[in-house]
XYZ file of N, CA, C and O in Angstrom:
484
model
N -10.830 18.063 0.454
C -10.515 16.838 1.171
C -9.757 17.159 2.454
O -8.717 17.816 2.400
N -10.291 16.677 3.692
C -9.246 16.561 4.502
C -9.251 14.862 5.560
O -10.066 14.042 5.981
N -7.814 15.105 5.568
C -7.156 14.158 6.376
C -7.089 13.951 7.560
O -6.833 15.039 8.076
N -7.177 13.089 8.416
C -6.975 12.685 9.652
C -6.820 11.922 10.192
O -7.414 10.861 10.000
N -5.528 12.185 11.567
C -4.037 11.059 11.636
C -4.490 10.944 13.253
O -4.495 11.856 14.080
N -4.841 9.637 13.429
C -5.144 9.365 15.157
C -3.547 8.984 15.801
O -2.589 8.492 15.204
N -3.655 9.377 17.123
C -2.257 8.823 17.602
C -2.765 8.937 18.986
O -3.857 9.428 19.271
N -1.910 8.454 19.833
C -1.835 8.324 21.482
C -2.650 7.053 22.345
O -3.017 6.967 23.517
N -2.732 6.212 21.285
C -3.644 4.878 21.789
C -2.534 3.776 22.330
O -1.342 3.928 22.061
N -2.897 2.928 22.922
C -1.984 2.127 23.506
C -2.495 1.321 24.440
O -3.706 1.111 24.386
N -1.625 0.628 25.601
C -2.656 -0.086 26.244
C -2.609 0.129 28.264
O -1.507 -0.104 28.760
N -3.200 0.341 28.773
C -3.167 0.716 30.056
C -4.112 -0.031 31.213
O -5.105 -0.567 30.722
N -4.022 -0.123 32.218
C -4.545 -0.554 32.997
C -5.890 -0.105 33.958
O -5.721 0.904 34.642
N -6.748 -0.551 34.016
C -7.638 0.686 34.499
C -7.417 0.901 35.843
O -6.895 0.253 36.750
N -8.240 2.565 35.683
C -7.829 3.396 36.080
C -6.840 4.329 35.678
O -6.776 5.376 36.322
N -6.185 4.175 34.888
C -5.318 5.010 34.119
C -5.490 6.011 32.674
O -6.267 5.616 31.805
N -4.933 6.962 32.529
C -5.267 7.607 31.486
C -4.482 7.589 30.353
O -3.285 7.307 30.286
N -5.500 8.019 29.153
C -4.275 8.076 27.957
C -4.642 9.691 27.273
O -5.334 10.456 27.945
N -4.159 10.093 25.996
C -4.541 11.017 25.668
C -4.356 10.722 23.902
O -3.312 10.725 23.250
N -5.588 10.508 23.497
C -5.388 10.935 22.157
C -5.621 11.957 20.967
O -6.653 12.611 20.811
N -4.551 11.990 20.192
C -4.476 12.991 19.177
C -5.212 12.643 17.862
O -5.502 11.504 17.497
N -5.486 13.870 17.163
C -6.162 13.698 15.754
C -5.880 15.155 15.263
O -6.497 16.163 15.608
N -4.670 15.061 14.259
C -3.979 16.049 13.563
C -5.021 15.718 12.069
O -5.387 14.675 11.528
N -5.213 16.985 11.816
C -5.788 17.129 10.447
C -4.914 18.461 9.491
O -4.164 19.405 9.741
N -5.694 17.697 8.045
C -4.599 18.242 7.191
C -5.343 18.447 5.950
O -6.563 18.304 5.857
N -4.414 18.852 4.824
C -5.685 19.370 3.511
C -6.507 20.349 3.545
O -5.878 21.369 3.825
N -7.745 20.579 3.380
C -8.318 21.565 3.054
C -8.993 21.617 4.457
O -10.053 21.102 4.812
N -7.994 22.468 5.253
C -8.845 22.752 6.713
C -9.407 23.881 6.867
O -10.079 24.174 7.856
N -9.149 24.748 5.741
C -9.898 26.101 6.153
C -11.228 26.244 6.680
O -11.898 25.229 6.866
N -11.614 27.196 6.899
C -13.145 27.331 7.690
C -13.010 25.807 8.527
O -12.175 24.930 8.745
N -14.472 26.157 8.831
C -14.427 25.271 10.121
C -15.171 24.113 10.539
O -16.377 24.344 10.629
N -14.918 23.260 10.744
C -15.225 21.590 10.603
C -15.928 21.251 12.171
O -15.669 21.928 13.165
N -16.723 20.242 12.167
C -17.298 20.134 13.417
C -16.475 18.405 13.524
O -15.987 17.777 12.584
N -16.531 18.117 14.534
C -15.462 16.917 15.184
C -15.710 16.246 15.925
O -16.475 16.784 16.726
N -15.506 15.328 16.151
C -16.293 14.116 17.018
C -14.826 12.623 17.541
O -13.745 12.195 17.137
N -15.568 12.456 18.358
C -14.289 10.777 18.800
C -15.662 9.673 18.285
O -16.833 9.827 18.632
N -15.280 8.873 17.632
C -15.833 7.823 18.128
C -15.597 6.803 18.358
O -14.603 7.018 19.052
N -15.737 5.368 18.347
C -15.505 4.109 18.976
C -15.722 2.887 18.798
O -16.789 2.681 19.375
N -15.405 2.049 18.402
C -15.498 0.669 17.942
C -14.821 -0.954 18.412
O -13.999 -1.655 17.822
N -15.504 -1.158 19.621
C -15.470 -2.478 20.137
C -15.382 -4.355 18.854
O -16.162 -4.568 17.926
N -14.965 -4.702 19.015
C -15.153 -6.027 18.175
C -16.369 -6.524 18.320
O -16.557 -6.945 19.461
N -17.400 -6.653 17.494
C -18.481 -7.107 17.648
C -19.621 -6.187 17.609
O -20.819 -6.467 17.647
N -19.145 -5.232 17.540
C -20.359 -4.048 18.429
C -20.152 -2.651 16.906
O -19.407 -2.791 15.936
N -20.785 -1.810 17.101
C -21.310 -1.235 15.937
C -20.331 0.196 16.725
O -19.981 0.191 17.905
N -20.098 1.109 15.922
C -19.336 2.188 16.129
C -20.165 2.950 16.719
O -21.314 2.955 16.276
N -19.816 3.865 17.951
C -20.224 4.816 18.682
C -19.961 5.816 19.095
O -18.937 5.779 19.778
N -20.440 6.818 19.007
C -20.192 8.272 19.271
C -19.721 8.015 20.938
O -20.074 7.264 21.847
N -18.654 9.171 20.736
C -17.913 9.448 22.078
C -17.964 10.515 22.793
O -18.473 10.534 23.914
N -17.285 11.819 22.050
C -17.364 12.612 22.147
C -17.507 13.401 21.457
O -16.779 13.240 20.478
N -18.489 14.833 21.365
C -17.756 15.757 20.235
C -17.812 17.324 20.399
O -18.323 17.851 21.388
N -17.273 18.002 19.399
C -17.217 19.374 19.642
C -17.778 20.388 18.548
O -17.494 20.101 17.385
N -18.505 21.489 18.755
C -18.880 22.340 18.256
C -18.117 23.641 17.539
O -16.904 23.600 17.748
N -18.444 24.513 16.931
C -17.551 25.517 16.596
C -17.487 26.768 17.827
O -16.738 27.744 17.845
N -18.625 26.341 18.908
C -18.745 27.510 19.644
C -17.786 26.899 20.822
O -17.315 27.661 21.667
N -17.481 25.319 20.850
C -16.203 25.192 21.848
C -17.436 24.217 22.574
O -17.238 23.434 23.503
N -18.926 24.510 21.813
C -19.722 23.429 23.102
C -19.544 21.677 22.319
O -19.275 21.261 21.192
N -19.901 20.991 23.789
C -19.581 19.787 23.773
C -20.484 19.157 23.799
O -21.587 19.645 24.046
N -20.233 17.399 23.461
C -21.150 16.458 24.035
C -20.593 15.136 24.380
O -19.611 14.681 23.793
N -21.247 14.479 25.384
C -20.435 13.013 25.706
C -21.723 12.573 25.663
O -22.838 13.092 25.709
N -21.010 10.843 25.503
C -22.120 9.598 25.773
C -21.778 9.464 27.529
O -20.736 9.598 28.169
N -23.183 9.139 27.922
C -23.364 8.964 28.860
C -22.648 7.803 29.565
O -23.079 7.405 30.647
N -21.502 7.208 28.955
C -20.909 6.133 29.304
C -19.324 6.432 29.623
O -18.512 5.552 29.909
N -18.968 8.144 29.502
C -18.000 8.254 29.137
C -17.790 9.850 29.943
O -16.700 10.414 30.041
N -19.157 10.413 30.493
C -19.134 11.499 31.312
C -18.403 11.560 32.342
O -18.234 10.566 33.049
N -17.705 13.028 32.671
C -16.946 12.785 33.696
C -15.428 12.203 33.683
O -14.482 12.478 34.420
N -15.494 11.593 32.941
C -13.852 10.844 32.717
C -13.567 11.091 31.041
O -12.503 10.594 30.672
N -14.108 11.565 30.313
C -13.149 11.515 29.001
C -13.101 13.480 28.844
O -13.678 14.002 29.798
N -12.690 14.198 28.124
C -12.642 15.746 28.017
C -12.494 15.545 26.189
O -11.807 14.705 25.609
N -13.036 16.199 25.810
C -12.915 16.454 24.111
C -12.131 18.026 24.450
O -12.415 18.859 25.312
N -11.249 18.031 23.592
C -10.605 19.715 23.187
C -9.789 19.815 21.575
O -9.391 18.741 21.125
N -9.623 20.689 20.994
C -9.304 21.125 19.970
C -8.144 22.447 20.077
O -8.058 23.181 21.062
N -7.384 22.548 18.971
C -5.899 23.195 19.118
C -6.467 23.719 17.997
O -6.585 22.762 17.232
N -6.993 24.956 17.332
C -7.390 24.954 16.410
C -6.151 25.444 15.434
O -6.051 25.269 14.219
N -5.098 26.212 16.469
C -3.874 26.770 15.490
C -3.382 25.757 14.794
O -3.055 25.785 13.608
N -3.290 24.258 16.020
C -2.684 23.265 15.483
C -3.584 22.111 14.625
O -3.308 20.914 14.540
N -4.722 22.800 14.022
C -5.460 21.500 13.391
C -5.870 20.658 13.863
O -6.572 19.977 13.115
N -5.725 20.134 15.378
C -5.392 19.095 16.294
C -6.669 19.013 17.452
O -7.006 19.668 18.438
N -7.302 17.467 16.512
C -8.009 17.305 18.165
C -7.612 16.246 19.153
O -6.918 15.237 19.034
N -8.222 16.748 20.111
C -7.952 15.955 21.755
C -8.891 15.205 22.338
O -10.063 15.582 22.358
N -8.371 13.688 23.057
C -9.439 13.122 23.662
C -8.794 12.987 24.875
O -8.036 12.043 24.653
N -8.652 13.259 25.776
C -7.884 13.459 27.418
C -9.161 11.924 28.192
O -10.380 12.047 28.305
N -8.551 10.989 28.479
C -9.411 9.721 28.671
C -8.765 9.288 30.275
O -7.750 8.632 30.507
N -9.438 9.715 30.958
C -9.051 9.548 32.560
C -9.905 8.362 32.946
O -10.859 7.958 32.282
N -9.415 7.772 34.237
C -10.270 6.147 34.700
C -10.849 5.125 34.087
O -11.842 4.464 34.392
N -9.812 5.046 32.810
C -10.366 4.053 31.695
C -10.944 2.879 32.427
O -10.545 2.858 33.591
N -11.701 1.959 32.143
C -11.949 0.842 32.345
C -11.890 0.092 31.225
O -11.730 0.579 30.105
N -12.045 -1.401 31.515
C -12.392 -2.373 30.463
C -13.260 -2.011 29.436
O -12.663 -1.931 28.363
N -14.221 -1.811 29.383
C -15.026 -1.578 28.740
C -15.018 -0.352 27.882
O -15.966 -0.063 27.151
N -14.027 0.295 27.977
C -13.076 1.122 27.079
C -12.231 0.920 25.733
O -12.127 1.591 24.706
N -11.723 -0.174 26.126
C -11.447 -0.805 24.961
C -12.063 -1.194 23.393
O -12.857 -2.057 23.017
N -11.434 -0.316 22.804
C -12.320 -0.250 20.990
C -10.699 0.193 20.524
O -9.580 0.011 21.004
N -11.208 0.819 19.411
C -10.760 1.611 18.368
C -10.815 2.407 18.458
O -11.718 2.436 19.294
N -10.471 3.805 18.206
C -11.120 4.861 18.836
C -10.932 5.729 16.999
O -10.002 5.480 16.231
N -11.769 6.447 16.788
C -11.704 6.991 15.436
C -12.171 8.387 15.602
O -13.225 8.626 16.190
N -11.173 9.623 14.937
C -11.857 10.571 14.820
C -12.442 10.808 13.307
O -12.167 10.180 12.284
N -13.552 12.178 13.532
C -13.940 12.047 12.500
C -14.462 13.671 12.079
O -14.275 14.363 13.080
N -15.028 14.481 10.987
C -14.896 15.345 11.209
C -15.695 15.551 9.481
O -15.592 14.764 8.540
N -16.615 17.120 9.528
C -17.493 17.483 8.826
C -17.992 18.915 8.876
O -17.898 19.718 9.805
N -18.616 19.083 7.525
C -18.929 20.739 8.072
C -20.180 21.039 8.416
O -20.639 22.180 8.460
N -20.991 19.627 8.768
C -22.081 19.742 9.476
C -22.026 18.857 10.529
O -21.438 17.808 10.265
N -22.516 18.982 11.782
C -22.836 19.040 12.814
C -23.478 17.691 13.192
O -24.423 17.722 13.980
N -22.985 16.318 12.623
C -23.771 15.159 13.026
C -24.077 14.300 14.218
O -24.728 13.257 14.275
N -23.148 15.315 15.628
C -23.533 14.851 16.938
C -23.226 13.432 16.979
O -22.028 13.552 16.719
N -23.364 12.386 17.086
C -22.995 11.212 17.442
C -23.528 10.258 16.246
O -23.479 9.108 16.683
N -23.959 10.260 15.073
C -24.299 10.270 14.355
C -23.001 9.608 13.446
O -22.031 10.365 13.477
N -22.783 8.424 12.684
C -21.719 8.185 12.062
C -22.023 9.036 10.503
O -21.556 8.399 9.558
N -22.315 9.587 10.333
C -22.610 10.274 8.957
C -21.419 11.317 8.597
O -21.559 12.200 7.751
N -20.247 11.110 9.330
C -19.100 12.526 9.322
C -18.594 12.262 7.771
O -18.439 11.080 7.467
N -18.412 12.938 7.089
C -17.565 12.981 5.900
C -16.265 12.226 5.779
O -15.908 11.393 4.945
N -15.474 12.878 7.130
C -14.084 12.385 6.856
C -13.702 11.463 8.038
O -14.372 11.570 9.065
N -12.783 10.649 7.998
C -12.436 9.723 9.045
C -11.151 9.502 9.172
O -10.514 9.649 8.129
N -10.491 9.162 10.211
C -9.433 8.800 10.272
C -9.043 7.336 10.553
O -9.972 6.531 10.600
N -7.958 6.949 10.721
C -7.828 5.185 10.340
C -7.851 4.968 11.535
O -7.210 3.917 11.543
N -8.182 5.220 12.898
C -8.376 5.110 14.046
C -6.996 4.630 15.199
O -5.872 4.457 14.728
N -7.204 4.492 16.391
C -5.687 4.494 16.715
C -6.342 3.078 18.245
O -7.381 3.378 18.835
N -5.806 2.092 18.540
C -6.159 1.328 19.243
C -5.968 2.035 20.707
O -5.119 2.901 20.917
N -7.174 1.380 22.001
C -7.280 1.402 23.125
C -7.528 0.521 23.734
O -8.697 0.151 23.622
N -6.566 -0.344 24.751
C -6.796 -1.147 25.495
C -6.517 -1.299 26.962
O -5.373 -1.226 27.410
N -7.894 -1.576 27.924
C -7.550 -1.052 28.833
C -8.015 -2.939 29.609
O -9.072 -3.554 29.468
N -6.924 -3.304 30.273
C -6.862 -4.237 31.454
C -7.498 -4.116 32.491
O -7.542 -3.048 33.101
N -8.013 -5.029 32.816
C -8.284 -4.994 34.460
C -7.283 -5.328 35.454
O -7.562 -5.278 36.652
């Protein structure tokens, strides 16, 4: 089993950045593949970002350019670095994490309770 604790959500104005965390815990050995994803009111959860074991990445095309996925692996800890938020930014933001490779795909094993993002115009 492992755990995972979202933090760094809050609310900002666009154009502004935030940075969120996703500390994991429990059985982290070997190595887990990781993902952000996202959840608007109304709207169905969506892949954001995610990361590979080789360090390669992927974004939604809605989110290129302005969001960065990274991982701390000493620290268990992943990263969503979210630059020029806009409105339309605003969800939930959830990480999530597996030992296969589901790309944007909500099929991850484990989830975390997600951490709010709200961004003003």
């Amino acid at each position: 089993q492992v755990q995972l604790v979202e933090s760094g959500g809050g609310s900002v104005q666009s154009g502004g950045s935030l940075r969120l965390s996703c500390a994991a815990s429990g059985n982290t050995y070997g190595h887990y593949y990781m993902a952000w994803f996202r959840q608007a009111p109304g709207k169905e959860r969506e892949g954001v970002a995610t990361i590979g074991s080789d360090g390669s990445t992927g974004y939604a095309d809605s989110v290129k350019g302005r969001f960065t996925i990274s991982q701390d692996t000493a620290k268990n800890t992943l990263y969503l670095q979210m630059n020029s938020l806009k409105p339309e930014d605003t969800a939930m933001y959830y990480c999530a994490a597996d030992r296969v490779w589901w790309w944007f795909n909500p099929k991850y094993n484990y989830w975390g309770q997600g951490t709010q993002v709200t961004v003003s115009s």
